[in-house]
Short mmCIF file of C-alpha atoms in Angstrom, two decimals:
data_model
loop_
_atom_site.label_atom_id
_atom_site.label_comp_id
_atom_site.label_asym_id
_atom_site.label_seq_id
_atom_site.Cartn_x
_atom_site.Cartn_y
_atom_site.Cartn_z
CA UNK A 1 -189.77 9.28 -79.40
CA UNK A 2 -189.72 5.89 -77.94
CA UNK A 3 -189.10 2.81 -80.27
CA UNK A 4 -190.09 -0.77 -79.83
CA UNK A 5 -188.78 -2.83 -82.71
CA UNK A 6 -189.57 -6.20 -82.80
CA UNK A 7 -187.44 -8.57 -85.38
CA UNK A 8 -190.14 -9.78 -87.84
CA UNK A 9 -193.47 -8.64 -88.57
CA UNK A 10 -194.90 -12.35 -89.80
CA UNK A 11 -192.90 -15.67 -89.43
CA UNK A 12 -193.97 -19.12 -90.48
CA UNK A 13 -191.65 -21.72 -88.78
CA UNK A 14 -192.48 -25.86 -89.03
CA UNK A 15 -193.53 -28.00 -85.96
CA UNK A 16 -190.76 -28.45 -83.33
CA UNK A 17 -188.68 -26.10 -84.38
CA UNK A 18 -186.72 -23.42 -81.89
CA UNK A 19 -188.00 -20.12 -82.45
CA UNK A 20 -186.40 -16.64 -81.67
CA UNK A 21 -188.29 -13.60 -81.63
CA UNK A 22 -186.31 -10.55 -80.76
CA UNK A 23 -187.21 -7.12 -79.20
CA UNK A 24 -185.13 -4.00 -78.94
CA UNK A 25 -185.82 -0.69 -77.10
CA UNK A 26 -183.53 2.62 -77.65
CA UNK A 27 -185.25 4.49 -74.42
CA UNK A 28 -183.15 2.55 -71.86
CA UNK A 29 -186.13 1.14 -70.03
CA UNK A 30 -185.51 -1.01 -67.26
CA UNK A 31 -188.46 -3.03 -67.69
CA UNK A 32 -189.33 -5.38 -70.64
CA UNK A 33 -192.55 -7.57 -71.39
CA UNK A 34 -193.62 -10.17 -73.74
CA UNK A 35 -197.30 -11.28 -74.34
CA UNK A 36 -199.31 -12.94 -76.71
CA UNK A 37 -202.88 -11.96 -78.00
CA UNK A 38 -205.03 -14.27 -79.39
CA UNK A 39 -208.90 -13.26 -80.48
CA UNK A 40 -211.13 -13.29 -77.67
CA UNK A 41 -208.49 -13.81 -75.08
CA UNK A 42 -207.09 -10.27 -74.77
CA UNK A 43 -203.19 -9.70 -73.77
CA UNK A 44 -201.54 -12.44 -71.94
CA UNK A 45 -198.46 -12.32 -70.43
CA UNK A 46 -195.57 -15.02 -70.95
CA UNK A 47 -192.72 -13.81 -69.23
CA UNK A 48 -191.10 -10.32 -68.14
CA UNK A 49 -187.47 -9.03 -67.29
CA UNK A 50 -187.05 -5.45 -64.66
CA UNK A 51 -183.26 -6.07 -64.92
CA UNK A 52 -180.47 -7.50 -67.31
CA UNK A 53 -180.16 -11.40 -66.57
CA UNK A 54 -183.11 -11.06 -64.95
CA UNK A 55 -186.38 -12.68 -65.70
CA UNK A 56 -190.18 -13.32 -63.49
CA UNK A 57 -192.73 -15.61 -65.30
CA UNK A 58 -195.97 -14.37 -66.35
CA UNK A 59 -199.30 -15.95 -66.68
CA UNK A 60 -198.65 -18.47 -69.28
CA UNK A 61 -194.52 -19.31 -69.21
CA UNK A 62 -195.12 -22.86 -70.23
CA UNK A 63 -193.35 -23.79 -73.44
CA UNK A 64 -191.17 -20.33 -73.74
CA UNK A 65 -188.04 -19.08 -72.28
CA UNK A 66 -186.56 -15.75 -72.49
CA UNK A 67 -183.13 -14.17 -72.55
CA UNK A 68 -181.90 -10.42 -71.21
CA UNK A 69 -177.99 -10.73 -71.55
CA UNK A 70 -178.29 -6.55 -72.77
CA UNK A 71 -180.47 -3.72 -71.12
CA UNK A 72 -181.95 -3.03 -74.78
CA UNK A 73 -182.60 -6.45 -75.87
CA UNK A 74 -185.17 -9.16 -74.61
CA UNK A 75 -185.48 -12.29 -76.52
CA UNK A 76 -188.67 -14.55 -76.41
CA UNK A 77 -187.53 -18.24 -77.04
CA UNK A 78 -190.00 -21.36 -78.56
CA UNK A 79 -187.64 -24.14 -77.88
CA UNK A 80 -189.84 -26.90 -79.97
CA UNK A 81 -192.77 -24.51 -81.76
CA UNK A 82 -196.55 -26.32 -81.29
CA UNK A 83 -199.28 -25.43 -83.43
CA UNK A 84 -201.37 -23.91 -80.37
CA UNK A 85 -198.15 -21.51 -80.23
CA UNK A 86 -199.54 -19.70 -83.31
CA UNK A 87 -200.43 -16.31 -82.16
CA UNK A 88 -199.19 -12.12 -81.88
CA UNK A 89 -196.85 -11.82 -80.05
CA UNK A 90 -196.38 -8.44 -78.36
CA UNK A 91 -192.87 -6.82 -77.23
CA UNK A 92 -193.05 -4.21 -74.61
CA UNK A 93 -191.28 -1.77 -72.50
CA UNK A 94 -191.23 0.65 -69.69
CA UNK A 95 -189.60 2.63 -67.34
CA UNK A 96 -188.01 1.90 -63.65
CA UNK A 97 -189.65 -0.43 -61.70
CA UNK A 98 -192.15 1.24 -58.91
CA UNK A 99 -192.18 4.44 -61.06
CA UNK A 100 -195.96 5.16 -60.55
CA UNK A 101 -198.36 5.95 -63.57
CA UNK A 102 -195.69 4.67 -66.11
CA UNK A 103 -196.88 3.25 -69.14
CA UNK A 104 -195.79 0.58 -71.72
CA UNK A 105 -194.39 1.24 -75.16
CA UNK A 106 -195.29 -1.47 -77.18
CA UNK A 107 -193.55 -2.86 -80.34
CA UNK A 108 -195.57 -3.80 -83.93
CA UNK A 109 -196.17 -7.09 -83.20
CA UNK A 110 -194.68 -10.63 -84.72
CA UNK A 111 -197.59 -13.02 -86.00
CA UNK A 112 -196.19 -16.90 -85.89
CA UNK A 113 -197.89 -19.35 -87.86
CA UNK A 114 -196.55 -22.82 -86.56
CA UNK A 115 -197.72 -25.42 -89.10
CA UNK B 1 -205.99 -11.37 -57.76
CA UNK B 2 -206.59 -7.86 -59.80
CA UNK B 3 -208.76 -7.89 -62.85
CA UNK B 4 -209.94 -5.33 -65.60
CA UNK B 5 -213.26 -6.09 -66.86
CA UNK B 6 -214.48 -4.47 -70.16
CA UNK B 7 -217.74 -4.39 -70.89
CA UNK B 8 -218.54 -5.68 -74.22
CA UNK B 9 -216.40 -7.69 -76.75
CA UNK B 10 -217.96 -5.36 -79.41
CA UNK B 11 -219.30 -2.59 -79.70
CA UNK B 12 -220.70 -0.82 -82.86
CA UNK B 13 -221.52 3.09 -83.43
CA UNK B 14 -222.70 5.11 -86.61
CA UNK B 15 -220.54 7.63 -87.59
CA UNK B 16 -220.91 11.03 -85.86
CA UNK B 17 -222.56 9.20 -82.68
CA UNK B 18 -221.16 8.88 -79.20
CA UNK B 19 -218.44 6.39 -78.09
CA UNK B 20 -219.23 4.72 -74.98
CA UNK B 21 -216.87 1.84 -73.72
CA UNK B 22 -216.83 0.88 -70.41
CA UNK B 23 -213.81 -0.73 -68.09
CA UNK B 24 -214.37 -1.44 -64.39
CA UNK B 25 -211.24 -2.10 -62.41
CA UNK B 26 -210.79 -4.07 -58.93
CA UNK B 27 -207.49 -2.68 -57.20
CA UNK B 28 -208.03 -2.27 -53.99
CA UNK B 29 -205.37 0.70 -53.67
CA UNK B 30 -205.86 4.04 -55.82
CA UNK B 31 -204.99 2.12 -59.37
CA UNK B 32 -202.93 4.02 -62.08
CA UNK B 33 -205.19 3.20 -65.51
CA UNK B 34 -204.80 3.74 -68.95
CA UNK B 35 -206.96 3.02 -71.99
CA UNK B 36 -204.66 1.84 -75.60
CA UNK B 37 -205.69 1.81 -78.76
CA UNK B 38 -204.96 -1.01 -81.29
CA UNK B 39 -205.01 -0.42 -85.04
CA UNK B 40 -205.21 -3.44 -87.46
CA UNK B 41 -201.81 -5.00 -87.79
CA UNK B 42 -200.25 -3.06 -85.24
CA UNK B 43 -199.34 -2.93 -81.62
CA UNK B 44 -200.90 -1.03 -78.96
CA UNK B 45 -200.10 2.75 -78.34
CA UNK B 46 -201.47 4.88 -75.55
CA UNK B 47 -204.65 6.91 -75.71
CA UNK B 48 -204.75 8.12 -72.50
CA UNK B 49 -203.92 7.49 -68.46
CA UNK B 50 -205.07 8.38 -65.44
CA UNK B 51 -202.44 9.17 -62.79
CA UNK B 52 -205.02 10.35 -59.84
CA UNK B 53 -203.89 14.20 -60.84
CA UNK B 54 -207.92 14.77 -62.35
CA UNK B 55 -210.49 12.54 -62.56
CA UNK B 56 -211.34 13.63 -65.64
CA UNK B 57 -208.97 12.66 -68.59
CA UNK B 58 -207.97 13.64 -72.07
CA UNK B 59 -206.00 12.27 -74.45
CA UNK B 60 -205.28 11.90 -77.96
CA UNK B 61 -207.87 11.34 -80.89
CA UNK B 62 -210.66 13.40 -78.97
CA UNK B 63 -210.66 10.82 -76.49
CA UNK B 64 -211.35 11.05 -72.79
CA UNK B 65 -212.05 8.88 -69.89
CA UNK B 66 -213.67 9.54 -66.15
CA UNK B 67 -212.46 7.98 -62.95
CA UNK B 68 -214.98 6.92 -60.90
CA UNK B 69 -213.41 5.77 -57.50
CA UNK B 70 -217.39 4.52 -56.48
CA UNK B 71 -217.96 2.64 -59.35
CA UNK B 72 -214.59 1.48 -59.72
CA UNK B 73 -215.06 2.39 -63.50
CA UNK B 74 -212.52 4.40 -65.86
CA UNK B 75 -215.02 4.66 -69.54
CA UNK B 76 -213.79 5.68 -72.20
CA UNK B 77 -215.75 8.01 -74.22
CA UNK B 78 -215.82 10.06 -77.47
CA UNK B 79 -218.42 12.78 -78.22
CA UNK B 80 -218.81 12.09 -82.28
CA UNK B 81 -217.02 8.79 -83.64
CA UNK B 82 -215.23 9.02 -86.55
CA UNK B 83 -214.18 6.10 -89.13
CA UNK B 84 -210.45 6.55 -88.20
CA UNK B 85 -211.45 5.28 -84.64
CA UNK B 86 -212.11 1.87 -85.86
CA UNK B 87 -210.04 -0.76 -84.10
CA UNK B 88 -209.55 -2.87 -80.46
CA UNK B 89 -209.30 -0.60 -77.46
CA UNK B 90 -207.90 -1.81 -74.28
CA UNK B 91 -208.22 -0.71 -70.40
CA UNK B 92 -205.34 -1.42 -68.31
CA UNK B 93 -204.36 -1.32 -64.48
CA UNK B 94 -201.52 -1.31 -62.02
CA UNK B 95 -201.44 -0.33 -58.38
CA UNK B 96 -199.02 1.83 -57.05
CA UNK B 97 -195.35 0.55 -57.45
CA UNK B 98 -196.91 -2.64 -59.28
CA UNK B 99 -196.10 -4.03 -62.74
CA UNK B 100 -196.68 -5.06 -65.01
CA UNK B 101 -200.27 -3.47 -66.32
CA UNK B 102 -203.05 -6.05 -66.11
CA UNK B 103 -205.20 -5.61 -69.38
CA UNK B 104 -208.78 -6.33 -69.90
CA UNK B 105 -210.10 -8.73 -72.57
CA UNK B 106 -210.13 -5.90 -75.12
CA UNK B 107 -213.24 -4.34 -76.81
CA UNK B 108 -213.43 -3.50 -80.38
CA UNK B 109 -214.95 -0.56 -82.07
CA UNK B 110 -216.84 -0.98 -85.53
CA UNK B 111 -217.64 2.67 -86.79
CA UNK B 112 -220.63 2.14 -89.46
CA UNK B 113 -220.82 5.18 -91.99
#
């Protein structure tokens, strides 16, 4: 059974703060995703990894970074939290790259309330 | 640039009545789709996906969903709703050796006893 684990369910961190939200998958997927939801807006995603050290930006990159140093492990980085970065955000993972028809596995979700 | 377009931000059923919700797609190359389910609080897990082996679907919770290459449409549908199947529902797409999916908007299910 695959599991997505995703470090914190809810967080509340302060203005301008760096934020870490972590993501860990035990079915050695190659592929790794972060998005956030927000009501009305759907799924959006910020930035995705198909490799270790590896990393391709996704539709809205702008004030995040990410970090893949292990094939497991793919870290979503706030370096200075805004308020308008209050949102779910959404760990997911899948399997080799090109692999047709091969879904994503998605983790419980973090909700970050920036204040 | 590919989009998923779901019909309807909301859509409300009594209990025991159909489940219509509809997702037209716009790949231009025969799309791999999927339809997730969200429960409140949670993240998303998969209902069902079409991998262009039937065009008719099953999946879990009763649920099933028709390809329809001439409409470009994948609905999903369910023949009596339940109470259980309130929550946000979510068509997906990716074209052959694409990723990641592209997700529509989302459409959420209020089940009225």
């Amino acid at each position: 059974d695959v599991k997505v684990t995703q470090s914190s369910r809810y967080l509340v961190k302060r203005t301008g703060e760096k934020v870490f939200l972590e993501c860990v998958q035990d079915m050695d997927h190659e592929n790794m995703f972060w998005y956030r939801q927000d009501p009305g807006l759907g799924l959006r995603l910020i930035y995705f990894s198909y490799d270790v050290k590896m990393k391709e930006k996704g539709d809205i990159p702008e004030g995040y970074s990410v970090s893949r140093e292990k094939k497991e492990r793919f870290s979503l980085i706030l370096e200075s939290a805004s308020t308008n970065q209050t949102s779910m955000y959404l760990c997911a993972s899948s399997g080799p790259l090109g692999f047709a028809g091969d879904e994503q596995y998605f983790g419980p979700g973090t909700r970050l309330t920036v204040t | 640039a590919q989009s998923v377009t779901q019909l309807g931000s909301h859509v409300s059923v009594s209990e025991g009545a159909l489940v219509l919700l509809r997702c037209n797609y716009s790949s231009s190359v025969p799309p791999y789709l999927f339809w997730y389910v969200q429960y409140p609080n949670q993240g998303l897990q998969l209902l069902l996906k079409y991998t262009s082996a039937a065009t008719l679907v099953k999946g879990i919770n009763g649920f099933e969903a028709e390809f329809k290459k001439s409409e470009t449409s994948f609905h999903l549908t369910k023949p009596s709703a339940h109470m259980s199947d309130a929550a946000e529902y979510f068509c997906a797409d990716t074209p052959i050796g694409n990723t990641p999916l592209v997700f529509g908007k989302g459409t959420r299910l209020s089940v009225i006893a």
